[in-house]
């Protein structure tokens, strides 16, 4: 099956909905993560919110954007954030951004330079992480 991102031209109201929190008792979220990973692997996408593929759950799939290779395990490894919440925004910067759901549109977007986020990993463990510079631009996915 070919996966296709939902676009603002097709269903902007679906993209703007408040997605449901993941219930870790319902293991279907693991299949949702596979769908996100497959789409990101086969397309030029650094980050994808589940709602962009028609899954209105609070899941974000982030590909590794660091240039340095830490070790073989973490190179090009994705991070999955489940039920993420921004706890703090620090600084200010602007980035040229594109989005799989916004067709060929790009824009200069104001973002915090750093965000502090709490989320759950795929095993349901609570995590805290600081995202800095380019990685902090995924902040826009937290509106989904």
PDB file of C-alpha atoms in Angstrom, residues 7-128:
ATOM      1  CA  UNK A   7      -2.594  17.914   2.702  1.00  0.00           C
ATOM      2  CA  UNK A   8      -4.118  21.255   3.588  1.00  0.00           C
ATOM      3  CA  UNK A   9      -5.782  21.258   0.160  1.00  0.00           C
ATOM      4  CA  UNK A  10      -7.564  17.960   0.874  1.00  0.00           C
ATOM      5  CA  UNK A  11      -8.543  18.228   4.538  1.00  0.00           C
ATOM      6  CA  UNK A  12      -7.125  21.115   6.550  1.00  0.00           C
ATOM      7  CA  UNK A  13      -9.721  20.692   9.302  1.00  0.00           C
ATOM      8  CA  UNK A  14      -8.577  17.073   9.862  1.00  0.00           C
ATOM      9  CA  UNK A  15      -4.963  18.255  10.203  1.00  0.00           C
ATOM     10  CA  UNK A  16      -5.942  20.983  12.682  1.00  0.00           C
ATOM     11  CA  UNK A  17      -7.843  18.694  15.036  1.00  0.00           C
ATOM     12  CA  UNK A  18      -6.530  17.980  18.517  1.00  0.00           C
ATOM     13  CA  UNK A  19      -5.231  14.421  18.294  1.00  0.00           C
ATOM     14  CA  UNK A  20      -6.033  11.830  20.952  1.00  0.00           C
ATOM     15  CA  UNK A  21      -3.524  10.763  23.572  1.00  0.00           C
ATOM     16  CA  UNK A  22      -2.073   7.305  23.064  1.00  0.00           C
ATOM     17  CA  UNK A  23      -3.402   4.670  25.434  1.00  0.00           C
ATOM     18  CA  UNK A  24      -0.519   2.261  26.049  1.00  0.00           C
ATOM     19  CA  UNK A  25      -2.969  -0.571  26.812  1.00  0.00           C
ATOM     20  CA  UNK A  26      -4.078  -0.456  23.154  1.00  0.00           C
ATOM     21  CA  UNK A  27      -1.004  -1.768  21.321  1.00  0.00           C
ATOM     22  CA  UNK A  28      -2.238  -0.497  17.917  1.00  0.00           C
ATOM     23  CA  UNK A  29       0.058   2.491  18.417  1.00  0.00           C
ATOM     24  CA  UNK A  30       3.004   0.207  17.581  1.00  0.00           C
ATOM     25  CA  UNK A  31       1.578  -0.378  14.094  1.00  0.00           C
ATOM     26  CA  UNK A  32       1.001   3.383  13.751  1.00  0.00           C
ATOM     27  CA  UNK A  33       4.698   3.962  14.471  1.00  0.00           C
ATOM     28  CA  UNK A  34       5.646   1.445  11.746  1.00  0.00           C
ATOM     29  CA  UNK A  35       3.441   3.347   9.283  1.00  0.00           C
ATOM     30  CA  UNK A  36       5.166   6.624  10.205  1.00  0.00           C
ATOM     31  CA  UNK A  37       8.606   5.052   9.905  1.00  0.00           C
ATOM     32  CA  UNK A  38       7.818   3.581   6.497  1.00  0.00           C
ATOM     33  CA  UNK A  39       6.561   6.894   5.181  1.00  0.00           C
ATOM     34  CA  UNK A  40       9.568   8.845   6.480  1.00  0.00           C
ATOM     35  CA  UNK A  41      12.006   6.245   5.137  1.00  0.00           C
ATOM     36  CA  UNK A  42      10.509   6.390   1.650  1.00  0.00           C
ATOM     37  CA  UNK A  43      10.094  10.163   1.449  1.00  0.00           C
ATOM     38  CA  UNK A  44      12.252  13.189   2.146  1.00  0.00           C
ATOM     39  CA  UNK A  45      10.703  13.805   5.547  1.00  0.00           C
ATOM     40  CA  UNK A  46      12.592  14.610   8.755  1.00  0.00           C
ATOM     41  CA  UNK A  47       9.556  14.594  11.035  1.00  0.00           C
ATOM     42  CA  UNK A  48       5.959  13.469  10.758  1.00  0.00           C
ATOM     43  CA  UNK A  49       2.970  13.725  13.070  1.00  0.00           C
ATOM     44  CA  UNK A  50       0.659  10.717  12.943  1.00  0.00           C
ATOM     45  CA  UNK A  51      -2.328  12.896  12.034  1.00  0.00           C
ATOM     46  CA  UNK A  52      -0.571  13.795   8.768  1.00  0.00           C
ATOM     47  CA  UNK A  53      -1.058  10.186   7.669  1.00  0.00           C
ATOM     48  CA  UNK A  54      -4.660   9.988   8.841  1.00  0.00           C
ATOM     49  CA  UNK A  55      -3.897   8.718  12.359  1.00  0.00           C
ATOM     50  CA  UNK A  56      -5.239  11.262  14.880  1.00  0.00           C
ATOM     51  CA  UNK A  57      -3.014  10.152  17.758  1.00  0.00           C
ATOM     52  CA  UNK A  58      -0.355  12.176  19.597  1.00  0.00           C
ATOM     53  CA  UNK A  59       2.672  10.494  18.029  1.00  0.00           C
ATOM     54  CA  UNK A  60       5.621  12.259  16.396  1.00  0.00           C
ATOM     55  CA  UNK A  61       8.288  10.440  14.396  1.00  0.00           C
ATOM     56  CA  UNK A  62      11.632  12.293  14.245  1.00  0.00           C
ATOM     57  CA  UNK A  63      14.491  11.162  12.053  1.00  0.00           C
ATOM     58  CA  UNK A  64      18.044  11.761  13.241  1.00  0.00           C
ATOM     59  CA  UNK A  65      19.162  15.120  11.847  1.00  0.00           C
ATOM     60  CA  UNK A  66      22.644  15.210  13.369  1.00  0.00           C
ATOM     61  CA  UNK A  67      25.582  15.079  10.991  1.00  0.00           C
ATOM     62  CA  UNK A  68      27.992  13.318  13.321  1.00  0.00           C
ATOM     63  CA  UNK A  69      27.913   9.564  13.710  1.00  0.00           C
ATOM     64  CA  UNK A  70      27.736   8.661  17.394  1.00  0.00           C
ATOM     65  CA  UNK A  71      27.772   4.890  16.932  1.00  0.00           C
ATOM     66  CA  UNK A  72      26.296   2.335  14.540  1.00  0.00           C
ATOM     67  CA  UNK A  73      23.157   1.911  16.636  1.00  0.00           C
ATOM     68  CA  UNK A  74      22.103   5.565  16.738  1.00  0.00           C
ATOM     69  CA  UNK A  75      23.144   6.591  13.235  1.00  0.00           C
ATOM     70  CA  UNK A  76      20.007   7.429  11.261  1.00  0.00           C
ATOM     71  CA  UNK A  77      17.890   6.064  14.099  1.00  0.00           C
ATOM     72  CA  UNK A  78      14.533   7.714  14.642  1.00  0.00           C
ATOM     73  CA  UNK A  79      13.071   8.973  17.878  1.00  0.00           C
ATOM     74  CA  UNK A  80       9.379   8.509  18.583  1.00  0.00           C
ATOM     75  CA  UNK A  81       7.620  10.927  20.918  1.00  0.00           C
ATOM     76  CA  UNK A  82       4.292   9.781  22.312  1.00  0.00           C
ATOM     77  CA  UNK A  83       1.937  12.230  24.033  1.00  0.00           C
ATOM     78  CA  UNK A  84       4.596  14.993  23.944  1.00  0.00           C
ATOM     79  CA  UNK A  85       4.203  18.244  25.865  1.00  0.00           C
ATOM     80  CA  UNK A  86       6.420  21.334  25.558  1.00  0.00           C
ATOM     81  CA  UNK A  87       7.397  22.390  29.068  1.00  0.00           C
ATOM     82  CA  UNK A  88       9.504  25.416  28.143  1.00  0.00           C
ATOM     83  CA  UNK A  89      10.414  27.511  25.093  1.00  0.00           C
ATOM     84  CA  UNK A  90      13.752  29.324  25.151  1.00  0.00           C
ATOM     85  CA  UNK A  91      15.131  31.898  22.723  1.00  0.00           C
ATOM     86  CA  UNK A  92      13.956  32.862  19.278  1.00  0.00           C
ATOM     87  CA  UNK A  93      15.081  32.166  15.748  1.00  0.00           C
ATOM     88  CA  UNK A  94      13.658  31.749  12.245  1.00  0.00           C
ATOM     89  CA  UNK A  95      13.879  28.778   9.891  1.00  0.00           C
ATOM     90  CA  UNK A  96      12.839  28.137   6.324  1.00  0.00           C
ATOM     91  CA  UNK A  97      10.435  25.260   6.649  1.00  0.00           C
ATOM     92  CA  UNK A  98       8.475  22.932   4.436  1.00  0.00           C
ATOM     93  CA  UNK A  99       5.824  20.404   5.414  1.00  0.00           C
ATOM     94  CA  UNK A 100       4.591  17.209   3.789  1.00  0.00           C
ATOM     95  CA  UNK A 101       1.023  18.412   4.382  1.00  0.00           C
ATOM     96  CA  UNK A 102       1.550  21.911   2.954  1.00  0.00           C
ATOM     97  CA  UNK A 103       2.224  20.880  -0.641  1.00  0.00           C
ATOM     98  CA  UNK A 104       5.152  22.769  -2.204  1.00  0.00           C
ATOM     99  CA  UNK A 105       4.796  25.770   0.099  1.00  0.00           C
ATOM    100  CA  UNK A 106       7.700  26.900   2.244  1.00  0.00           C
ATOM    101  CA  UNK A 107       7.952  29.774   4.657  1.00  0.00           C
ATOM    102  CA  UNK A 108      10.214  31.615   7.037  1.00  0.00           C
ATOM    103  CA  UNK A 109       8.800  30.593  10.413  1.00  0.00           C
ATOM    104  CA  UNK A 110       9.578  31.987  13.870  1.00  0.00           C
ATOM    105  CA  UNK A 111      10.457  29.263  16.370  1.00  0.00           C
ATOM    106  CA  UNK A 112      12.080  29.018  19.789  1.00  0.00           C
ATOM    107  CA  UNK A 113      15.778  28.172  19.641  1.00  0.00           C
ATOM    108  CA  UNK A 114      15.365  25.523  22.341  1.00  0.00           C
ATOM    109  CA  UNK A 115      12.404  23.585  23.724  1.00  0.00           C
ATOM    110  CA  UNK A 116      12.149  21.345  26.764  1.00  0.00           C
ATOM    111  CA  UNK A 117       9.794  18.443  26.108  1.00  0.00           C
ATOM    112  CA  UNK A 118       8.300  15.653  28.181  1.00  0.00           C
ATOM    113  CA  UNK A 119       7.027  12.603  26.307  1.00  0.00           C
ATOM    114  CA  UNK A 120       6.732   8.833  26.480  1.00  0.00           C
ATOM    115  CA  UNK A 121       8.900   6.444  24.489  1.00  0.00           C
ATOM    116  CA  UNK A 122       7.499   3.420  22.650  1.00  0.00           C
ATOM    117  CA  UNK A 123       7.695   1.329  25.828  1.00  0.00           C
ATOM    118  CA  UNK A 124       5.605   3.827  27.808  1.00  0.00           C
ATOM    119  CA  UNK A 125       8.530   5.240  29.793  1.00  0.00           C
ATOM    120  CA  UNK A 126       8.405   8.965  30.562  1.00  0.00           C
ATOM    121  CA  UNK A 127      11.280  10.913  29.042  1.00  0.00           C
ATOM    122  CA  UNK A 128      12.545  14.499  29.171  1.00  0.00           C
TER     123      UNK A 128
END
